[in-house]
Amino acid sequence: MATFPDTPITLYHHPKSGHCHKVLLFMHLLALPFTTREPDLMAGEHKLAPFLTLNGFGQIPVIEDGSLIISDSNAIVVYLAETYSPEPSLWLGRNPAEKAFIQRWFSVAAGELAKGPAAARLECVFGAEINVEAVLATSAALLNTMEKHLSQQSSTYLVANRLTAADIAMYSYIAHAPEGGISLASYPHIQNWLGNIEREDRFIAMPATVLPAVRL
Ligand SMILES: N[C@@H](CCC(=O)N[C@@H](CS)C(=O)NCC(=O)O)C(=O)O
């Protein structure tokens, strides 16, 4: 039987980071006690000691659970599900096929999602320099593939007829794609999938940013 942590988990995050929102959302869904800390990204705190002892890659999110430190949003979701969910396989897959499909979406989250809609938003929200043409092409390919996948699924979510870690991994940066100038208007199945997640008990949204002009 899963138990809650003795002391609240510490989440190092930024409120407008989709990678961090993924972890925050999952901790909410699991009703876990946690506190947050915000490294000063503008001052480069995440690229200096002592933060680098938490994550040598100098990135958020990171969690501290007692003496255990874990970075990378997908890795954190796996750890939290395995440690604190009464039924980890509901989140991480009930059979080899489900586990593989969920892993596939983790790869998409760290690949096409990060290089597409997340990068487009990084430019608009944080002023990062990006290769706009490549980022928009990656975003279009991802959204078209997701839309087709969801239209061919009999299930309400990406992998099964229940929310899994695959949906958690993909949600934040797809939901906030318009903040990178990427419209979701022509993707009805994606919009429906987002709505399903947002209607989950204990769902919590990432704070919105003013929308820029549509460019895709
Ligand atoms: N693969 C990592 C990526 C995390 C990531 O890119 N975090 C961003 C914030 S959204 C960051 O820390 N960027 C600072 C940097 O890379 O210098 C994950 O899934 O957690």
PDB file of C-alpha atoms and ligand atoms in Angstrom:
ATOM      1  CA  MET A   1       0.000   0.000   0.000  1.00  0.00           C
ATOM      2  CA  ALA A   2       1.442   3.388  -1.017  1.00  0.00           C
ATOM      3  CA  THR A   3       1.960   5.915   1.757  1.00  0.00           C
ATOM      4  CA  PHE A   4       2.472   9.646   1.609  1.00  0.00           C
ATOM      5  CA  PRO A   5       5.935  11.149   2.149  1.00  0.00           C
ATOM      6  CA  ASP A   6       6.857  11.867   5.787  1.00  0.00           C
ATOM      7  CA  THR A   7       7.795  15.425   4.883  1.00  0.00           C
ATOM      8  CA  PRO A   8       6.420  17.368   1.907  1.00  0.00           C
ATOM      9  CA  ILE A   9       8.276  16.902  -1.364  1.00  0.00           C
ATOM     10  CA  THR A  10      10.155  20.005  -2.563  1.00  0.00           C
ATOM     11  CA  LEU A  11       9.575  20.930  -6.206  1.00  0.00           C
ATOM     12  CA  TYR A  12      12.101  23.291  -7.822  1.00  0.00           C
ATOM     13  CA  HIS A  13      10.161  24.909 -10.610  1.00  0.00           C
ATOM     14  CA  HIS A  14       9.023  27.954 -12.556  1.00  0.00           C
ATOM     15  CA  PRO A  15       5.244  28.575 -12.626  1.00  0.00           C
ATOM     16  CA  LYS A  16       5.232  29.070 -16.408  1.00  0.00           C
ATOM     17  CA  SER A  17       7.382  26.064 -17.341  1.00  0.00           C
ATOM     18  CA  GLY A  18       5.360  23.273 -18.955  1.00  0.00           C
ATOM     19  CA  HIS A  19       7.944  20.681 -17.890  1.00  0.00           C
ATOM     20  CA  CYS A  20       7.409  21.832 -14.303  1.00  0.00           C
ATOM     21  CA  HIS A  21       3.634  22.044 -14.659  1.00  0.00           C
ATOM     22  CA  LYS A  22       3.629  18.384 -15.687  1.00  0.00           C
ATOM     23  CA  VAL A  23       5.095  17.473 -12.280  1.00  0.00           C
ATOM     24  CA  LEU A  24       2.914  19.914 -10.352  1.00  0.00           C
ATOM     25  CA  LEU A  25      -0.218  18.587 -12.076  1.00  0.00           C
ATOM     26  CA  PHE A  26       0.732  14.999 -11.289  1.00  0.00           C
ATOM     27  CA  MET A  27       1.418  15.801  -7.631  1.00  0.00           C
ATOM     28  CA  HIS A  28      -2.018  17.426  -7.468  1.00  0.00           C
ATOM     29  CA  LEU A  29      -3.671  14.404  -9.077  1.00  0.00           C
ATOM     30  CA  LEU A  30      -1.981  12.136  -6.519  1.00  0.00           C
ATOM     31  CA  ALA A  31      -2.901  14.595  -3.726  1.00  0.00           C
ATOM     32  CA  LEU A  32       0.740  14.637  -2.563  1.00  0.00           C
ATOM     33  CA  PRO A  33       1.968  17.184  -0.011  1.00  0.00           C
ATOM     34  CA  PHE A  34       4.634  19.424  -1.545  1.00  0.00           C
ATOM     35  CA  THR A  35       6.263  22.817  -1.315  1.00  0.00           C
ATOM     36  CA  THR A  36       7.825  24.768  -4.163  1.00  0.00           C
ATOM     37  CA  ARG A  37      11.055  26.686  -4.663  1.00  0.00           C
ATOM     38  CA  GLU A  38      11.765  28.967  -7.594  1.00  0.00           C
ATOM     39  CA  PRO A  39      15.385  29.271  -8.677  1.00  0.00           C
ATOM     40  CA  ASP A  40      16.025  32.698 -10.219  1.00  0.00           C
ATOM     41  CA  LEU A  41      16.361  31.663 -13.864  1.00  0.00           C
ATOM     42  CA  MET A  42      16.945  35.236 -15.049  1.00  0.00           C
ATOM     43  CA  ALA A  43      19.958  35.448 -12.726  1.00  0.00           C
ATOM     44  CA  GLY A  44      21.176  32.026 -13.941  1.00  0.00           C
ATOM     45  CA  GLU A  45      20.826  30.430 -10.500  1.00  0.00           C
ATOM     46  CA  HIS A  46      20.071  27.074 -12.158  1.00  0.00           C
ATOM     47  CA  LYS A  47      23.494  27.084 -13.847  1.00  0.00           C
ATOM     48  CA  LEU A  48      25.461  27.611 -10.627  1.00  0.00           C
ATOM     49  CA  ALA A  49      26.260  25.728  -7.431  1.00  0.00           C
ATOM     50  CA  PRO A  50      24.410  24.740  -5.316  1.00  0.00           C
ATOM     51  CA  PHE A  51      21.615  24.142  -7.874  1.00  0.00           C
ATOM     52  CA  LEU A  52      23.976  22.123 -10.076  1.00  0.00           C
ATOM     53  CA  THR A  53      24.359  19.594  -7.276  1.00  0.00           C
ATOM     54  CA  LEU A  54      20.598  18.974  -7.644  1.00  0.00           C
ATOM     55  CA  ASN A  55      20.731  18.627 -11.445  1.00  0.00           C
ATOM     56  CA  GLY A  56      24.040  18.737 -13.278  1.00  0.00           C
ATOM     57  CA  PHE A  57      22.147  19.680 -16.461  1.00  0.00           C
ATOM     58  CA  GLY A  58      21.112  22.931 -14.803  1.00  0.00           C
ATOM     59  CA  GLN A  59      17.421  22.450 -15.539  1.00  0.00           C
ATOM     60  CA  ILE A  60      14.125  22.445 -13.690  1.00  0.00           C
ATOM     61  CA  PRO A  61      12.012  20.568 -12.638  1.00  0.00           C
ATOM     62  CA  VAL A  62      13.808  18.824  -9.807  1.00  0.00           C
ATOM     63  CA  ILE A  63      12.215  17.214  -6.759  1.00  0.00           C
ATOM     64  CA  GLU A  64      13.694  16.447  -3.369  1.00  0.00           C
ATOM     65  CA  ASP A  65      11.890  13.663  -1.535  1.00  0.00           C
ATOM     66  CA  GLY A  66      13.707  13.229   1.770  1.00  0.00           C
ATOM     67  CA  SER A  67      17.303  12.568   0.784  1.00  0.00           C
ATOM     68  CA  LEU A  68      16.356  11.537  -2.754  1.00  0.00           C
ATOM     69  CA  ILE A  69      16.837  14.025  -5.600  1.00  0.00           C
ATOM     70  CA  ILE A  70      15.260  13.408  -9.015  1.00  0.00           C
ATOM     71  CA  SER A  71      15.315  15.588 -12.113  1.00  0.00           C
ATOM     72  CA  ASP A  72      13.597  15.321 -15.507  1.00  0.00           C
ATOM     73  CA  SER A  73       9.834  15.648 -15.690  1.00  0.00           C
ATOM     74  CA  ASN A  74       9.168  12.194 -17.142  1.00  0.00           C
ATOM     75  CA  ALA A  75      11.509  10.517 -14.638  1.00  0.00           C
ATOM     76  CA  ILE A  76       9.793  12.345 -11.774  1.00  0.00           C
ATOM     77  CA  VAL A  77       6.326  11.230 -12.958  1.00  0.00           C
ATOM     78  CA  VAL A  78       7.512   7.599 -13.057  1.00  0.00           C
ATOM     79  CA  TYR A  79       9.032   7.883  -9.575  1.00  0.00           C
ATOM     80  CA  LEU A  80       5.934   9.491  -8.062  1.00  0.00           C
ATOM     81  CA  ALA A  81       3.581   6.940  -9.633  1.00  0.00           C
ATOM     82  CA  GLU A  82       5.721   3.992  -8.502  1.00  0.00           C
ATOM     83  CA  THR A  83       6.177   5.391  -4.994  1.00  0.00           C
ATOM     84  CA  TYR A  84       2.892   7.035  -4.126  1.00  0.00           C
ATOM     85  CA  SER A  85       0.097   5.757  -6.354  1.00  0.00           C
ATOM     86  CA  PRO A  86      -1.931   2.901  -4.816  1.00  0.00           C
ATOM     87  CA  GLU A  87      -1.952   1.401  -8.317  1.00  0.00           C
ATOM     88  CA  PRO A  88       1.144   2.504 -10.268  1.00  0.00           C
ATOM     89  CA  SER A  89       0.236   0.410 -13.303  1.00  0.00           C
ATOM     90  CA  LEU A  90      -2.876   2.536 -13.868  1.00  0.00           C
ATOM     91  CA  TRP A  91      -0.480   5.394 -14.687  1.00  0.00           C
ATOM     92  CA  LEU A  92       2.471   3.478 -16.119  1.00  0.00           C
ATOM     93  CA  GLY A  93       0.785   0.645 -18.008  1.00  0.00           C
ATOM     94  CA  ARG A  94      -1.056  -2.535 -17.060  1.00  0.00           C
ATOM     95  CA  ASN A  95       0.641  -4.757 -19.640  1.00  0.00           C
ATOM     96  CA  PRO A  96       3.735  -4.677 -21.878  1.00  0.00           C
ATOM     97  CA  ALA A  97       1.878  -3.003 -24.755  1.00  0.00           C
ATOM     98  CA  GLU A  98       0.493  -0.190 -22.572  1.00  0.00           C
ATOM     99  CA  LYS A  99       3.921   0.331 -20.963  1.00  0.00           C
ATOM    100  CA  ALA A 100       5.503   0.589 -24.419  1.00  0.00           C
ATOM    101  CA  PHE A 101       2.854   3.013 -25.719  1.00  0.00           C
ATOM    102  CA  ILE A 102       3.323   5.225 -22.654  1.00  0.00           C
ATOM    103  CA  GLN A 103       7.098   5.145 -23.103  1.00  0.00           C
ATOM    104  CA  ARG A 104       6.579   6.184 -26.727  1.00  0.00           C
ATOM    105  CA  TRP A 105       4.724   9.320 -25.594  1.00  0.00           C
ATOM    106  CA  PHE A 106       7.490  10.081 -23.073  1.00  0.00           C
ATOM    107  CA  SER A 107       9.878  10.055 -26.040  1.00  0.00           C
ATOM    108  CA  VAL A 108       7.560  12.302 -28.047  1.00  0.00           C
ATOM    109  CA  ALA A 109       7.346  14.683 -25.062  1.00  0.00           C
ATOM    110  CA  ALA A 110      11.139  14.919 -24.833  1.00  0.00           C
ATOM    111  CA  GLY A 111      11.458  15.049 -28.626  1.00  0.00           C
ATOM    112  CA  GLU A 112       8.867  16.570 -30.951  1.00  0.00           C
ATOM    113  CA  LEU A 113       6.925  18.320 -28.173  1.00  0.00           C
ATOM    114  CA  ALA A 114      10.032  19.969 -26.691  1.00  0.00           C
ATOM    115  CA  LYS A 115      11.417  20.880 -30.125  1.00  0.00           C
ATOM    116  CA  GLY A 116       8.028  22.032 -31.457  1.00  0.00           C
ATOM    117  CA  PRO A 117       5.254  23.684 -29.412  1.00  0.00           C
ATOM    118  CA  ALA A 118       7.402  24.070 -26.269  1.00  0.00           C
ATOM    119  CA  ALA A 119      10.172  25.809 -28.232  1.00  0.00           C
ATOM    120  CA  ALA A 120       7.676  28.096 -30.005  1.00  0.00           C
ATOM    121  CA  ARG A 121       6.290  29.119 -26.621  1.00  0.00           C
ATOM    122  CA  LEU A 122       9.803  29.581 -25.212  1.00  0.00           C
ATOM    123  CA  GLU A 123      10.371  32.261 -27.838  1.00  0.00           C
ATOM    124  CA  CYS A 124       7.075  34.078 -27.228  1.00  0.00           C
ATOM    125  CA  VAL A 125       6.959  33.820 -23.416  1.00  0.00           C
ATOM    126  CA  PHE A 126      10.658  33.964 -22.499  1.00  0.00           C
ATOM    127  CA  GLY A 127      12.281  35.586 -25.555  1.00  0.00           C
ATOM    128  CA  ALA A 128      14.448  32.580 -26.455  1.00  0.00           C
ATOM    129  CA  GLU A 129      16.040  32.429 -29.894  1.00  0.00           C
ATOM    130  CA  ILE A 130      14.687  29.622 -32.042  1.00  0.00           C
ATOM    131  CA  ASN A 131      14.718  28.461 -35.648  1.00  0.00           C
ATOM    132  CA  VAL A 132      11.114  29.464 -36.310  1.00  0.00           C
ATOM    133  CA  GLU A 133      10.740  27.531 -39.566  1.00  0.00           C
ATOM    134  CA  ALA A 134      12.018  24.268 -38.063  1.00  0.00           C
ATOM    135  CA  VAL A 135      10.023  24.709 -34.845  1.00  0.00           C
ATOM    136  CA  LEU A 136       6.762  25.353 -36.715  1.00  0.00           C
ATOM    137  CA  ALA A 137       7.366  22.399 -39.063  1.00  0.00           C
ATOM    138  CA  THR A 138       7.984  20.099 -36.074  1.00  0.00           C
ATOM    139  CA  SER A 139       4.865  21.467 -34.352  1.00  0.00           C
ATOM    140  CA  ALA A 140       2.661  20.933 -37.409  1.00  0.00           C
ATOM    141  CA  ALA A 141       3.885  17.356 -37.852  1.00  0.00           C
ATOM    142  CA  LEU A 142       3.302  16.603 -34.157  1.00  0.00           C
ATOM    143  CA  LEU A 143      -0.189  18.105 -34.018  1.00  0.00           C
ATOM    144  CA  ASN A 144      -1.264  16.360 -37.222  1.00  0.00           C
ATOM    145  CA  THR A 145       0.046  13.029 -35.929  1.00  0.00           C
ATOM    146  CA  MET A 146      -1.629  13.469 -32.530  1.00  0.00           C
ATOM    147  CA  GLU A 147      -4.917  14.520 -34.122  1.00  0.00           C
ATOM    148  CA  LYS A 148      -4.904  11.455 -36.380  1.00  0.00           C
ATOM    149  CA  HIS A 149      -3.941   9.179 -33.473  1.00  0.00           C
ATOM    150  CA  LEU A 150      -6.751  10.512 -31.271  1.00  0.00           C
ATOM    151  CA  SER A 151      -9.284  10.313 -34.120  1.00  0.00           C
ATOM    152  CA  GLN A 152      -8.433   6.628 -34.628  1.00  0.00           C
ATOM    153  CA  GLN A 153      -8.471   5.727 -30.917  1.00  0.00           C
ATOM    154  CA  SER A 154     -11.600   4.289 -29.375  1.00  0.00           C
ATOM    155  CA  SER A 155     -10.297   5.518 -26.010  1.00  0.00           C
ATOM    156  CA  THR A 156     -10.707   8.993 -24.538  1.00  0.00           C
ATOM    157  CA  TYR A 157      -6.985   9.386 -23.790  1.00  0.00           C
ATOM    158  CA  LEU A 158      -3.735   8.790 -25.649  1.00  0.00           C
ATOM    159  CA  VAL A 159      -3.173   5.181 -24.580  1.00  0.00           C
ATOM    160  CA  ALA A 160      -6.210   3.871 -22.731  1.00  0.00           C
ATOM    161  CA  ASN A 161      -9.690   4.688 -21.535  1.00  0.00           C
ATOM    162  CA  ARG A 162      -8.194   6.335 -18.484  1.00  0.00           C
ATOM    163  CA  LEU A 163      -5.666   9.055 -17.813  1.00  0.00           C
ATOM    164  CA  THR A 164      -2.102   7.677 -17.928  1.00  0.00           C
ATOM    165  CA  ALA A 165       1.392   9.121 -17.619  1.00  0.00           C
ATOM    166  CA  ALA A 166       1.362   9.552 -21.419  1.00  0.00           C
ATOM    167  CA  ASP A 167      -1.364  12.207 -21.129  1.00  0.00           C
ATOM    168  CA  ILE A 168       0.439  13.896 -18.240  1.00  0.00           C
ATOM    169  CA  ALA A 169       3.659  14.006 -20.294  1.00  0.00           C
ATOM    170  CA  MET A 170       1.958  15.631 -23.286  1.00  0.00           C
ATOM    171  CA  TYR A 171      -0.690  17.883 -21.718  1.00  0.00           C
ATOM    172  CA  SER A 172       0.989  21.111 -20.594  1.00  0.00           C
ATOM    173  CA  TYR A 173       2.809  22.167 -23.755  1.00  0.00           C
ATOM    174  CA  ILE A 174      -0.053  21.114 -26.054  1.00  0.00           C
ATOM    175  CA  ALA A 175      -2.616  23.024 -23.955  1.00  0.00           C
ATOM    176  CA  HIS A 176      -0.397  26.126 -24.009  1.00  0.00           C
ATOM    177  CA  ALA A 177       0.670  25.851 -27.674  1.00  0.00           C
ATOM    178  CA  PRO A 178      -1.355  29.017 -28.532  1.00  0.00           C
ATOM    179  CA  GLU A 179       1.084  30.943 -26.292  1.00  0.00           C
ATOM    180  CA  GLY A 180       3.692  30.104 -28.940  1.00  0.00           C
ATOM    181  CA  GLY A 181       1.439  31.337 -31.751  1.00  0.00           C
ATOM    182  CA  ILE A 182       0.229  27.814 -32.578  1.00  0.00           C
ATOM    183  CA  SER A 183      -3.527  27.572 -32.958  1.00  0.00           C
ATOM    184  CA  LEU A 184      -5.368  24.402 -31.971  1.00  0.00           C
ATOM    185  CA  ALA A 185      -8.552  25.493 -33.783  1.00  0.00           C
ATOM    186  CA  SER A 186      -8.283  22.882 -36.532  1.00  0.00           C
ATOM    187  CA  TYR A 187      -7.559  20.005 -34.146  1.00  0.00           C
ATOM    188  CA  PRO A 188     -10.951  18.990 -32.641  1.00  0.00           C
ATOM    189  CA  HIS A 189      -9.757  15.642 -31.257  1.00  0.00           C
ATOM    190  CA  ILE A 190      -6.845  17.317 -29.500  1.00  0.00           C
ATOM    191  CA  GLN A 191      -9.211  19.914 -28.029  1.00  0.00           C
ATOM    192  CA  ASN A 192     -11.518  17.160 -26.843  1.00  0.00           C
ATOM    193  CA  TRP A 193      -8.586  15.310 -25.243  1.00  0.00           C
ATOM    194  CA  LEU A 194      -7.461  18.503 -23.453  1.00  0.00           C
ATOM    195  CA  GLY A 195     -11.005  18.979 -22.139  1.00  0.00           C
ATOM    196  CA  ASN A 196     -11.075  15.430 -20.788  1.00  0.00           C
ATOM    197  CA  ILE A 197      -7.900  16.081 -18.807  1.00  0.00           C
ATOM    198  CA  GLU A 198      -9.139  19.451 -17.558  1.00  0.00           C
ATOM    199  CA  ARG A 199     -12.310  17.822 -16.218  1.00  0.00           C
ATOM    200  CA  GLU A 200     -10.314  15.368 -14.066  1.00  0.00           C
ATOM    201  CA  ASP A 201     -10.777  15.774 -10.313  1.00  0.00           C
ATOM    202  CA  ARG A 202      -7.856  17.684  -8.817  1.00  0.00           C
ATOM    203  CA  PHE A 203      -6.779  19.114 -12.204  1.00  0.00           C
ATOM    204  CA  ILE A 204      -4.770  22.315 -11.851  1.00  0.00           C
ATOM    205  CA  ALA A 205      -3.982  24.668 -14.750  1.00  0.00           C
ATOM    206  CA  MET A 206      -0.699  26.384 -15.573  1.00  0.00           C
ATOM    207  CA  PRO A 207      -1.029  30.204 -15.385  1.00  0.00           C
ATOM    208  CA  ALA A 208      -1.893  31.643 -18.811  1.00  0.00           C
ATOM    209  CA  THR A 209       0.246  34.099 -20.791  1.00  0.00           C
ATOM    210  CA  VAL A 210      -1.115  36.698 -23.219  1.00  0.00           C
ATOM    211  CA  LEU A 211      -1.511  35.155 -26.678  1.00  0.00           C
ATOM    212  CA  PRO A 212       0.712  36.351 -29.528  1.00  0.00           C
ATOM    213  CA  ALA A 213      -0.405  36.481 -33.183  1.00  0.00           C
ATOM    214  CA  VAL A 214      -1.209  33.085 -34.692  1.00  0.00           C
ATOM    215  CA  ARG A 215       1.661  31.841 -36.877  1.00  0.00           C
ATOM    216  CA  LEU A 216       0.598  28.227 -37.401  1.00  0.00           C
TER     217      LEU A 216
HETATM  218  N1  LIG B   1      14.103  16.881 -20.195  1.00  0.00           N
HETATM  219  C1  LIG B   1      13.854  17.872 -19.181  1.00  0.00           C
HETATM  220  C2  LIG B   1      13.806  19.248 -19.807  1.00  0.00           C
HETATM  221  C3  LIG B   1      13.610  20.321 -18.748  1.00  0.00           C
HETATM  222  C4  LIG B   1      13.764  21.730 -19.305  1.00  0.00           C
HETATM  223  O1  LIG B   1      14.009  21.937 -20.497  1.00  0.00           O
HETATM  224  N2  LIG B   1      13.609  22.678 -18.389  1.00  0.00           N
HETATM  225  C5  LIG B   1      13.748  24.065 -18.749  1.00  0.00           C
HETATM  226  C6  LIG B   1      12.613  24.861 -18.151  1.00  0.00           C
HETATM  227  S1  LIG B   1      11.119  24.490 -19.003  1.00  0.00           S
HETATM  228  C7  LIG B   1      15.038  24.588 -18.179  1.00  0.00           C
HETATM  229  O2  LIG B   1      15.379  24.317 -17.068  1.00  0.00           O
HETATM  230  N3  LIG B   1      15.752  25.347 -19.000  1.00  0.00           N
HETATM  231  C8  LIG B   1      16.963  25.972 -18.616  1.00  0.00           C
HETATM  232  C9  LIG B   1      18.099  25.507 -19.439  1.00  0.00           C
HETATM  233  O3  LIG B   1      18.019  24.456 -20.103  1.00  0.00           O
HETATM  234  O4  LIG B   1      19.098  26.199 -19.408  1.00  0.00           O
HETATM  235  C10 LIG B   1      12.559  17.548 -18.452  1.00  0.00           C
HETATM  236  O5  LIG B   1      11.687  16.892 -19.025  1.00  0.00           O
HETATM  237  O6  LIG B   1      12.431  17.912 -17.273  1.00  0.00           O
END
